[in-house]
Coordinates of N, CA and C in Angstrom, one line a residue:
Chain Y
X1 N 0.8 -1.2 0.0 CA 0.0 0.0 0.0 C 0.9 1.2 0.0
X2 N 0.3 2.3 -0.6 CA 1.2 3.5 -0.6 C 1.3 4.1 0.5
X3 N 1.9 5.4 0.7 CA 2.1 6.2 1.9 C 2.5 7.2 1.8
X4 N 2.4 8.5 2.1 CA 3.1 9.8 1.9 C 3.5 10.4 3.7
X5 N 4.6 10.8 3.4 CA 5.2 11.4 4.8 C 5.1 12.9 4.7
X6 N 4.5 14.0 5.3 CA 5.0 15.1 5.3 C 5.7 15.4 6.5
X7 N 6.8 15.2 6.8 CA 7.5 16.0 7.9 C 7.8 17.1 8.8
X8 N 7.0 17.9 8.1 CA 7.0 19.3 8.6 C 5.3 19.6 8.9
X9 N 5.2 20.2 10.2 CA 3.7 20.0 10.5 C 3.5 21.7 9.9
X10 N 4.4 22.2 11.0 CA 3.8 23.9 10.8 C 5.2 24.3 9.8
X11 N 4.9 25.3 8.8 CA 6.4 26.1 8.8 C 5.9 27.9 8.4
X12 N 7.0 28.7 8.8 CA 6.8 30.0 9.2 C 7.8 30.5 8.3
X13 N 7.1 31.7 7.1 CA 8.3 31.6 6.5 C 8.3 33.4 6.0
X14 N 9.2 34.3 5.8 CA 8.6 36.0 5.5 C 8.4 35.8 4.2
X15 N 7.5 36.7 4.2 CA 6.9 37.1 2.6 C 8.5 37.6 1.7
X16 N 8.2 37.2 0.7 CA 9.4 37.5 0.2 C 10.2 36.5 -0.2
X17 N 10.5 35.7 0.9 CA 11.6 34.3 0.9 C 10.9 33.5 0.6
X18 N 12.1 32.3 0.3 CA 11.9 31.1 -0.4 C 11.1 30.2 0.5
X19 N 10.6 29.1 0.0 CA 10.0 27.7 0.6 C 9.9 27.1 -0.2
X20 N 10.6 25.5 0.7 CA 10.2 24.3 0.6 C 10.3 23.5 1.4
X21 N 8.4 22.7 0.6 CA 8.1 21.9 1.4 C 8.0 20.5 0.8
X22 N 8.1 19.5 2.3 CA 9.3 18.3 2.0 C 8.0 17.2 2.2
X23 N 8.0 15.9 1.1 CA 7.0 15.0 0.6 C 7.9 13.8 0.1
X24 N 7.5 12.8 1.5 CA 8.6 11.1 0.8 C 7.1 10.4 0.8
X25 N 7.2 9.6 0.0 CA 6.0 8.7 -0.6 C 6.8 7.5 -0.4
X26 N 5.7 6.4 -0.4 CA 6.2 4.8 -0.1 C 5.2 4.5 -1.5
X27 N 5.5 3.8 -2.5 CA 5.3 3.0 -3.2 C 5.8 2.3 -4.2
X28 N 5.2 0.8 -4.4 CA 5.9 -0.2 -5.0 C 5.9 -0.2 -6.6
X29 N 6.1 1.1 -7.5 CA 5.9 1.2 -8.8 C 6.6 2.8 -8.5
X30 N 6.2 3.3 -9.8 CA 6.1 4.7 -10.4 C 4.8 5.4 -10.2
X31 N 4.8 6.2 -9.0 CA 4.1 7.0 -8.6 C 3.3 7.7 -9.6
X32 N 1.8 8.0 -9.5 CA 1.1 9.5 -9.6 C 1.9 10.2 -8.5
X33 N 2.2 11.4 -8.3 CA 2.4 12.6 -7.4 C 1.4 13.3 -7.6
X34 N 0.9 14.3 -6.5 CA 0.4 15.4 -6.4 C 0.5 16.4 -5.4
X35 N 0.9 17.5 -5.5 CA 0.4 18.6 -5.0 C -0.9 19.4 -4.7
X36 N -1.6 19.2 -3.3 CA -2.9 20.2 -3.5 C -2.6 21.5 -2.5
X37 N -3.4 22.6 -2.3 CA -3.4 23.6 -2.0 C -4.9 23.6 -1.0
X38 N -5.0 24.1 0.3 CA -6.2 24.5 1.1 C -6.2 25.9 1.6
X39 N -6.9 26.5 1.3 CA -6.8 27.7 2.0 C -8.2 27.5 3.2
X40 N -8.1 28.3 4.1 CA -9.4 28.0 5.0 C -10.8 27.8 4.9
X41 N -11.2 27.3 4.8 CA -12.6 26.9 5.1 C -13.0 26.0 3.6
X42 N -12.0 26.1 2.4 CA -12.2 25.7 1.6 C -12.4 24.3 1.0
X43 N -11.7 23.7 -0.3 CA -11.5 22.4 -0.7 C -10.2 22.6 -1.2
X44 N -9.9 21.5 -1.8 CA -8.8 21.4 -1.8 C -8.4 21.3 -3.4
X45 N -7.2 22.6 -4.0 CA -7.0 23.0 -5.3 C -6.1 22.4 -5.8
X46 N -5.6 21.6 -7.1 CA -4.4 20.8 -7.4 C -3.5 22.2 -8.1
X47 N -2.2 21.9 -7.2 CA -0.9 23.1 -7.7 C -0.6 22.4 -8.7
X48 N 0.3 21.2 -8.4 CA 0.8 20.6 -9.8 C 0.8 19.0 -9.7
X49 N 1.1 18.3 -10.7 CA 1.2 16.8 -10.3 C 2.1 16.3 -11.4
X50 N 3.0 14.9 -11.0 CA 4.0 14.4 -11.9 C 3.4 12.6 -12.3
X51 N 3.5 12.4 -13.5 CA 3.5 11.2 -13.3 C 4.3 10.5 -14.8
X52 N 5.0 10.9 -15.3 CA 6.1 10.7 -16.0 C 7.0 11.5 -16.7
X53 N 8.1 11.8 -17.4 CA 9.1 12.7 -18.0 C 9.7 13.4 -16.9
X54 N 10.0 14.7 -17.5 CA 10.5 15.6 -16.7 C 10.6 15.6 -15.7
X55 N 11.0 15.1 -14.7 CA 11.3 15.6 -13.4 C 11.0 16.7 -12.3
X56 N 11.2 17.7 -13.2 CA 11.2 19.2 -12.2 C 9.5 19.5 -13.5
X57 N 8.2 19.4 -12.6 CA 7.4 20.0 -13.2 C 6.6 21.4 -12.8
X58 N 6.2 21.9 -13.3 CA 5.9 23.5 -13.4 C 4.6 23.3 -12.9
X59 N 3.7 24.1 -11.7 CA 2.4 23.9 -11.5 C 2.1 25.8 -11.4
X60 N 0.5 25.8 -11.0 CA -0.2 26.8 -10.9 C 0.8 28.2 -9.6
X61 N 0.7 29.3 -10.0 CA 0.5 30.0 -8.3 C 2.7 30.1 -8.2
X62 N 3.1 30.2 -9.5 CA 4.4 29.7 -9.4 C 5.4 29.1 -8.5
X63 N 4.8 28.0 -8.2 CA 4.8 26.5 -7.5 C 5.9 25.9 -8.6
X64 N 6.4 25.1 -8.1 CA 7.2 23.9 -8.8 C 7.6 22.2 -7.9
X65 N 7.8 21.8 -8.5 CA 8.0 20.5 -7.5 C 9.2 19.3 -8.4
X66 N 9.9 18.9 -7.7 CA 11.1 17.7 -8.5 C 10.7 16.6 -7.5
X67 N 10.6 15.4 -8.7 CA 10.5 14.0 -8.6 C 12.2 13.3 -8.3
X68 N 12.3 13.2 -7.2 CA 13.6 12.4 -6.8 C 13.5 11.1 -6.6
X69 N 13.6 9.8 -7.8 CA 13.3 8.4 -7.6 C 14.1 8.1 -6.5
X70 N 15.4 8.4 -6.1 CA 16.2 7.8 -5.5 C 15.9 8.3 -3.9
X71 N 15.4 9.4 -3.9 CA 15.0 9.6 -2.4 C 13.6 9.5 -2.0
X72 N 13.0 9.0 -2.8 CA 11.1 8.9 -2.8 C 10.7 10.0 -2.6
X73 N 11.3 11.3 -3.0 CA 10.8 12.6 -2.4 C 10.3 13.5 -3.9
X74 N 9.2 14.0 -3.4 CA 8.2 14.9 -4.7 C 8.5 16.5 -3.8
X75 N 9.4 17.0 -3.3 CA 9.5 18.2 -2.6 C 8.6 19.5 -3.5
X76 N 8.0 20.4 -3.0 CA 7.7 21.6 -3.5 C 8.0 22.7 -3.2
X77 N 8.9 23.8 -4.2 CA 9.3 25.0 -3.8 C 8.5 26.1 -4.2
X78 N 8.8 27.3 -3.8 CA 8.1 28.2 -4.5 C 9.6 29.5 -4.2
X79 N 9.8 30.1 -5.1 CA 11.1 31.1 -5.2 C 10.6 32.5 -4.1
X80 N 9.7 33.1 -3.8 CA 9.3 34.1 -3.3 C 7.6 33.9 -2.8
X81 N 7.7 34.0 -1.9 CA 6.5 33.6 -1.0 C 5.6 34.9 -0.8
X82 N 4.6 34.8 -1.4 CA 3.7 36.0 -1.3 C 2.5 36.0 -0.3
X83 N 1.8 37.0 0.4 CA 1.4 36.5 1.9 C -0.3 35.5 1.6
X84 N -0.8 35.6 0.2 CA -2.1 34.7 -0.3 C -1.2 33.5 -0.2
X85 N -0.1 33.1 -0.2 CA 0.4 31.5 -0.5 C 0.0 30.9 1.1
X86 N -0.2 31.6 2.3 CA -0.7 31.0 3.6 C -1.8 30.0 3.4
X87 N -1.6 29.4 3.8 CA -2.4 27.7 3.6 C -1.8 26.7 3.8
X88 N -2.7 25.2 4.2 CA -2.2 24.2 4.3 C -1.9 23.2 3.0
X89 N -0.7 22.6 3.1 CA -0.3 22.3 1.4 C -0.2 20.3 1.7
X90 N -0.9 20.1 1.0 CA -1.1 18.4 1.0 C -0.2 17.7 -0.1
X91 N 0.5 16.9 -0.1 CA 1.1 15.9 -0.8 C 0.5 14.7 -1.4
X92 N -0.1 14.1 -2.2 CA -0.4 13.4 -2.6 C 0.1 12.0 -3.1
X93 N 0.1 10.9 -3.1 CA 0.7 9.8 -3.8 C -0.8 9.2 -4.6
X94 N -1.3 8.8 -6.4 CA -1.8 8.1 -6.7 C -1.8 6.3 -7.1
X95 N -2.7 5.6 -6.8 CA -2.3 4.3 -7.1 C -2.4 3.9 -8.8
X96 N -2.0 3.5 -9.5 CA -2.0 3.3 -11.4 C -3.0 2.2 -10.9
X97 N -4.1 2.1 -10.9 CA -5.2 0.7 -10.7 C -6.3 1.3 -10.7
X98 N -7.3 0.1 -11.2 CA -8.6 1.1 -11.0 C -8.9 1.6 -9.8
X99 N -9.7 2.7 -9.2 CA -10.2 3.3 -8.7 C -9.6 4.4 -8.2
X100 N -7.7 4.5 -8.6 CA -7.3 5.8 -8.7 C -7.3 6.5 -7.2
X101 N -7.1 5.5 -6.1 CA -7.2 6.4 -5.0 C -5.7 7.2 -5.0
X102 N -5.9 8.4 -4.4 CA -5.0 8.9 -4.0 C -5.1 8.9 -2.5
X103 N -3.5 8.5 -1.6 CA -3.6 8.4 -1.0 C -2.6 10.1 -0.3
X104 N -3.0 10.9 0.7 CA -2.4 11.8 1.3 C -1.6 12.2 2.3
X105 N -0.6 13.1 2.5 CA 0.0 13.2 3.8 C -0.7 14.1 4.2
X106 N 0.1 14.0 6.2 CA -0.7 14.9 6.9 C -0.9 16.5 6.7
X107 N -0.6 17.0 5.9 CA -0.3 18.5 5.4 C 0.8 19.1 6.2
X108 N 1.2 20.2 5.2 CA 1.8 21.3 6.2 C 1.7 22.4 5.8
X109 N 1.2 23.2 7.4 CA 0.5 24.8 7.3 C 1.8 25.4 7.2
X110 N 1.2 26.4 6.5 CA 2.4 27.6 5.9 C 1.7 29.3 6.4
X111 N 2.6 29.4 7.4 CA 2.0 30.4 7.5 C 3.6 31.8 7.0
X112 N 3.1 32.8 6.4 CA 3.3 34.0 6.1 C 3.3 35.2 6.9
X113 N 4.7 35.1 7.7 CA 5.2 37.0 7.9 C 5.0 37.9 7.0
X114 N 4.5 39.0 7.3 CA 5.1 40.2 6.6 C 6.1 41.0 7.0
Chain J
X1 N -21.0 26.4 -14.1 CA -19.2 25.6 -14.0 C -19.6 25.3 -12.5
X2 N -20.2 24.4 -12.3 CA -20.4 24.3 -10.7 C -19.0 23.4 -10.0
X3 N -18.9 21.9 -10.7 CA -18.2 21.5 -10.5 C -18.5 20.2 -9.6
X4 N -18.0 20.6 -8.5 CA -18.6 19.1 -7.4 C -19.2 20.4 -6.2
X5 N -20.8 19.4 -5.9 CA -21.3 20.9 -5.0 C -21.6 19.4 -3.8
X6 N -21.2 19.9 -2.7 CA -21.4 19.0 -1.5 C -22.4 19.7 -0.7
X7 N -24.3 19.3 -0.3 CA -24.7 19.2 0.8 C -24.5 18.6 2.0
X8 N -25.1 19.2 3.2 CA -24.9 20.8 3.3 C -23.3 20.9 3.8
X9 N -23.6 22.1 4.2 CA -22.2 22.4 4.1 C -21.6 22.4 5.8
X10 N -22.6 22.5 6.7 CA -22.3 22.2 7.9 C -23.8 21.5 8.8
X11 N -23.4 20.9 9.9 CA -24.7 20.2 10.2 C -23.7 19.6 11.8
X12 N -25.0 19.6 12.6 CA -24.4 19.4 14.2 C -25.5 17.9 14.4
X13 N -25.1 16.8 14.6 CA -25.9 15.7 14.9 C -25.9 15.2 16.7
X14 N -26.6 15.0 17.1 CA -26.3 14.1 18.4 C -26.1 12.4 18.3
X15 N -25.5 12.1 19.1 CA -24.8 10.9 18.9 C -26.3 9.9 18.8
X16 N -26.3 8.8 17.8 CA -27.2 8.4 17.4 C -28.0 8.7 16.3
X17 N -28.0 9.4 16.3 CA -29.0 10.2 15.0 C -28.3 9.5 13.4
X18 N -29.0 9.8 12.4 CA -28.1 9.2 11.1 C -28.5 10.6 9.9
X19 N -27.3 10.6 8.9 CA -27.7 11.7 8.0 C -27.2 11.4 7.0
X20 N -27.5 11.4 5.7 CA -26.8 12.1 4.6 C -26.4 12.9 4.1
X21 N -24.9 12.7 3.6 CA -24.4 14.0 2.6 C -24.3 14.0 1.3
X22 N -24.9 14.5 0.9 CA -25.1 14.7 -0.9 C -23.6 15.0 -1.5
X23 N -23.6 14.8 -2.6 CA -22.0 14.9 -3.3 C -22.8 15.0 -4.8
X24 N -22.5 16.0 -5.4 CA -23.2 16.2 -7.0 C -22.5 16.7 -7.6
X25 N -22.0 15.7 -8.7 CA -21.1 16.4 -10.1 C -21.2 17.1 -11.0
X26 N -21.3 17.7 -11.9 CA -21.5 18.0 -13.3 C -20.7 17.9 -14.2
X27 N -20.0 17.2 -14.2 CA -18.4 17.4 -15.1 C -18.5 15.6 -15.7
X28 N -19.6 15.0 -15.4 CA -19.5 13.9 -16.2 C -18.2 12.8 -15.7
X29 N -18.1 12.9 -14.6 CA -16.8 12.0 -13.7 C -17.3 10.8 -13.8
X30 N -16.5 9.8 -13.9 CA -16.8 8.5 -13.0 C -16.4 7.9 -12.1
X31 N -15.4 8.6 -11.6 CA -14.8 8.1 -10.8 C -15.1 8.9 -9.1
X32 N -15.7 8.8 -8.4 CA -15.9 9.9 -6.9 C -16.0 9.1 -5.5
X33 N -15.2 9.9 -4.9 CA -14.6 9.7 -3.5 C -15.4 10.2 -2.6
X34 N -15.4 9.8 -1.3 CA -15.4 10.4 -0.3 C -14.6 10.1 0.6
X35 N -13.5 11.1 1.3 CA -12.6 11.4 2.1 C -13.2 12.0 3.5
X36 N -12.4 11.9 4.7 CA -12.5 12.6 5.7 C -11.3 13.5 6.7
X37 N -10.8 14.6 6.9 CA -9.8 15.6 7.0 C -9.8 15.8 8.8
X38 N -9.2 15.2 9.0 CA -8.9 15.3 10.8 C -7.5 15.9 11.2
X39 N -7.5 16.9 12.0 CA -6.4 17.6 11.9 C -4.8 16.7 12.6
X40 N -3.8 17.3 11.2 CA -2.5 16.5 11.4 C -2.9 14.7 10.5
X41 N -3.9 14.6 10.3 CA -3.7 12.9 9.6 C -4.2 13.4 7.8
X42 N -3.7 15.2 7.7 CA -4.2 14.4 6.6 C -5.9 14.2 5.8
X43 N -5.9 13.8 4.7 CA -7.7 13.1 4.2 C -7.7 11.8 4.2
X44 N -8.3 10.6 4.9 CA -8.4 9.7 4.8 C -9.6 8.8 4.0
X45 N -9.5 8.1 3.4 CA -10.3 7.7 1.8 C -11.5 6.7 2.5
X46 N -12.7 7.2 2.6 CA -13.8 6.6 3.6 C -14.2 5.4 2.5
X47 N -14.7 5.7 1.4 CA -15.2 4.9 0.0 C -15.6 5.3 -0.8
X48 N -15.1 4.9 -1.9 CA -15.0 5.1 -3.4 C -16.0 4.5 -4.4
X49 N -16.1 5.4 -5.6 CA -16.9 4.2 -6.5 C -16.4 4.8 -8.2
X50 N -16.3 3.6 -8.4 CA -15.5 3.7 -10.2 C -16.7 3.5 -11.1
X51 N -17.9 4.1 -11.2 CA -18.6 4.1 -11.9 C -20.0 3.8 -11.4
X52 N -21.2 4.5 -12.0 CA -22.4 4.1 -11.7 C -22.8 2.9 -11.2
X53 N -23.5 2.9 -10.1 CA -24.0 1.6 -9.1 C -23.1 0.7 -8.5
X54 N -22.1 1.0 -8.5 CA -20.4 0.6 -8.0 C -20.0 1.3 -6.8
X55 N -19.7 0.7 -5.3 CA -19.0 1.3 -4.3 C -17.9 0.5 -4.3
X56 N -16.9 1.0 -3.2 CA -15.5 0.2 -2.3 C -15.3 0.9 -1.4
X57 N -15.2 -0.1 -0.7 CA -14.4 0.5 0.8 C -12.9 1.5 0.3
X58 N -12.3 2.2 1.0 CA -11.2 3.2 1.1 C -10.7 2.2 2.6
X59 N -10.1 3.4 3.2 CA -9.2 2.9 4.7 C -10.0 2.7 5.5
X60 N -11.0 3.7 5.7 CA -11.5 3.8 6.9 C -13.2 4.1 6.9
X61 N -14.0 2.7 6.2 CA -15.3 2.6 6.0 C -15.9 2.1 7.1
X62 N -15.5 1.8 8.7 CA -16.5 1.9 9.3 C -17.3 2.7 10.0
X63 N -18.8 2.7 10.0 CA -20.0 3.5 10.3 C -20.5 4.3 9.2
X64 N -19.7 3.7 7.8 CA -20.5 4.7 7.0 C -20.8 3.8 5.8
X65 N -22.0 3.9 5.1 CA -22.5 3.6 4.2 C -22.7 4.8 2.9
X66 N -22.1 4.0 1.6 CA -22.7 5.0 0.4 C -23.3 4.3 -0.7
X67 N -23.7 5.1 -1.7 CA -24.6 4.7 -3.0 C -24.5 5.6 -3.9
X68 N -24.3 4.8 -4.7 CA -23.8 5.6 -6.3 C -25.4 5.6 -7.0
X69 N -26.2 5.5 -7.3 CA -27.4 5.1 -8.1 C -27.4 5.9 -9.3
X70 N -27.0 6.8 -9.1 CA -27.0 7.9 -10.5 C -25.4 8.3 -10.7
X71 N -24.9 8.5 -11.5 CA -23.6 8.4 -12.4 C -23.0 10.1 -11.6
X72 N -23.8 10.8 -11.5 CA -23.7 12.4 -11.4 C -23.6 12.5 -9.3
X73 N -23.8 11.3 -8.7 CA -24.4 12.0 -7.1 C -23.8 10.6 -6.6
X74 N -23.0 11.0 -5.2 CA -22.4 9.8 -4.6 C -22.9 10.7 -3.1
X75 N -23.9 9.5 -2.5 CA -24.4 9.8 -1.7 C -23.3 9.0 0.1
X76 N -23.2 9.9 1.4 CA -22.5 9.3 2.1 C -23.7 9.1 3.5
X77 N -23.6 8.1 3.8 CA -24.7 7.8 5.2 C -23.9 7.3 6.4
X78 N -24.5 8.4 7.7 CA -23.9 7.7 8.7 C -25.2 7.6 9.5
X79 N -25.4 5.9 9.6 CA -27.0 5.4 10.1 C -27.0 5.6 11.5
X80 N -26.0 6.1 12.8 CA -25.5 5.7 13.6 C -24.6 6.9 14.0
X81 N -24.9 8.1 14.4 CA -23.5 8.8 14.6 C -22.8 8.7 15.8
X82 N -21.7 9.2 15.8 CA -20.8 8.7 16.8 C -19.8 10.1 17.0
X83 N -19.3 10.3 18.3 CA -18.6 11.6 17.8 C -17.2 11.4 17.6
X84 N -16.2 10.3 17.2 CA -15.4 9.6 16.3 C -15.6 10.3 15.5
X85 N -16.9 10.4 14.9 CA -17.2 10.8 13.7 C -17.5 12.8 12.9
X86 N -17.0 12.9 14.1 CA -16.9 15.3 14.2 C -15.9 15.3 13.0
X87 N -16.2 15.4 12.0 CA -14.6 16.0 11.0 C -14.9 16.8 10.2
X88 N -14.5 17.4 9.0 CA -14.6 17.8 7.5 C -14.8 16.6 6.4
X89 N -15.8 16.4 5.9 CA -15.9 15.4 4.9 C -16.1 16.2 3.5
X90 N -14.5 15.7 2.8 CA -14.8 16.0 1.1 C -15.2 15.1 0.4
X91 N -16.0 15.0 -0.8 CA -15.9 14.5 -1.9 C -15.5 14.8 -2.8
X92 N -14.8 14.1 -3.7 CA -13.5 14.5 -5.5 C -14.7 13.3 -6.5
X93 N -14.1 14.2 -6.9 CA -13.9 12.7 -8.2 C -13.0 13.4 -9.9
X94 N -13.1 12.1 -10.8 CA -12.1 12.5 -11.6 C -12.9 11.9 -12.4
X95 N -11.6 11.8 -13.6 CA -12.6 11.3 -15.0 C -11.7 10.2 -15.8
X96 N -10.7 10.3 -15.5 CA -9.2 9.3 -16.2 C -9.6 8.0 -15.2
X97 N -9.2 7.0 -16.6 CA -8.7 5.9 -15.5 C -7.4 5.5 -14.5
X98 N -6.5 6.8 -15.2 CA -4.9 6.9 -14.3 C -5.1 7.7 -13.5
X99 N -6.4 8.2 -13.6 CA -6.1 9.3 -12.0 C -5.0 10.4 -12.3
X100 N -4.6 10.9 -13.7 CA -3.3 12.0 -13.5 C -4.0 13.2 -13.8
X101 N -5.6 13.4 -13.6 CA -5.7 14.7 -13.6 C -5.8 15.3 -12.5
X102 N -5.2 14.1 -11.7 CA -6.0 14.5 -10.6 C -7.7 15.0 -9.8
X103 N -8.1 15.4 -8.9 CA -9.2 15.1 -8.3 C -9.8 16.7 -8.0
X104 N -11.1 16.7 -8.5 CA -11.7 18.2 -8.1 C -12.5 17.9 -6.9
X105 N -12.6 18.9 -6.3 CA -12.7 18.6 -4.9 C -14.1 19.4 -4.2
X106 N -15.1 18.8 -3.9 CA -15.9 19.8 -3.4 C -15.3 20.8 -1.9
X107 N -16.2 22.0 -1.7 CA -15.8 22.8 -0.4 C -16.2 22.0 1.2
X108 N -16.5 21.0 1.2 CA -17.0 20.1 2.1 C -17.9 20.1 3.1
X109 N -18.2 19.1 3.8 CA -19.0 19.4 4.9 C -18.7 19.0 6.1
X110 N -18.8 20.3 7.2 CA -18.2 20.4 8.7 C -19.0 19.5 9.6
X111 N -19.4 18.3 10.7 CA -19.9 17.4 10.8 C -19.5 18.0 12.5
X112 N -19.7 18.3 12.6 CA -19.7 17.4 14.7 C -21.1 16.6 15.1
X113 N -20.5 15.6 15.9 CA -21.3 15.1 16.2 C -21.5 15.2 18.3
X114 N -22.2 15.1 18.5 CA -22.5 15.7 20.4 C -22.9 14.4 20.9

């Protein structure tokens, strides 16, 4: 069965500066990855997702994220942190089988200094 | 452009009581979830269904019952509430049978139960 780790529960970061946030997955193939985005009270929006080629893929909100086979890690950065990016950011791993579950980590909230 | 619309959107039950949550697509999915969001674990995958009059259990299907009867509405029942059972409940669904578009997500519904 699959598994995603997010490591980092809370992280605090100034507007302005960089982040990245850290996503190891357990599974026995070639991952779906995904990135989702929650802002409060909402659902939950897909930033980006990988599931073959390129490596370093480009998502919404100038998000990006690299597939590292060798470390099971789908990490996501963002170069400059603007204070709307505050939200909890979910990891995803999907299964290639019917019913497509995706399975999630525990999130991590991002909160934004000014 | 509704998308996935989840009734209602909040609801307070006393322990014992039973309810349903409506889950309605428009986007012609076949594939739709119901997940539940407890803080720090994450969405956990309650049951799924890969097409019209089709369910499956996810991780964590006990106390809940659902039904697909119409292709467009994945209905979730809890015949029995419990306050176990207080969380955020989303429903997604998709349209691929790889699951790489990933999952649209309704704004969900807030549940406590007393």
């Amino acid at each position: 069965a699959q598994s995603v780790t997010q490591p980092d529960i809370h992280i605090t970061v100034s507007e302005g500066a960089s982040l990245e946030l850290r996503c190891n997955y357990s599974y026995g193939a070639t991952p779906y990855l995904f990135w989702y985005v929650q802002s409060p009270g909402q659902g939950l929006q897909l930033l980006l997702k990988y599931f073959s080629g390129d490596t370093l893929v480009q998502g919404i909100k100038g998000f990006e994220a690299e597939f590292k086979r060798s470390q099971s890690s789908f990490n996501l950065r963002k170069p400059s942190v603007h204070w709307s990016d505050a939200a909890e950011y979910f990891c995803a791993v999907g299964a290639r089988a019917a019913g497509n579950k995706l399975t999630f980590g525990g999130g991590t909230r991002v909160l934004v200094k000014p | 452009n509704a998308g996935v619309t989840q009734t209602p959107k909040f609801r307070v039950l006393k322990t014992g009581q039973s309810m349903t949550l409506l889950c309605a697509q428009d986007m012609n999915h076949e594939y739709m979830y119901w997940y539940r969001q407890d803080p720090g674990m994450g969405l956990r995958l309650i049951h799924y269904s890969v097409g019209e009059g089709t369910t499956a259990k996810g991780e964590v299907p006990d106390g809940y019952n659902v039904s697909r009867l119409k292709k467009q509405n994945f209905l979730l029942g809890l015949e029995s509430a419990a306050p176990s059972q207080t969380s955020v409940y989303f429903c997604a669904s998709t349209n691929t049978l790889q699951g790489d578009n990933g999952y649209t997500f309704g704004s969900g519904t807030r549940l406590t139960v007393v």
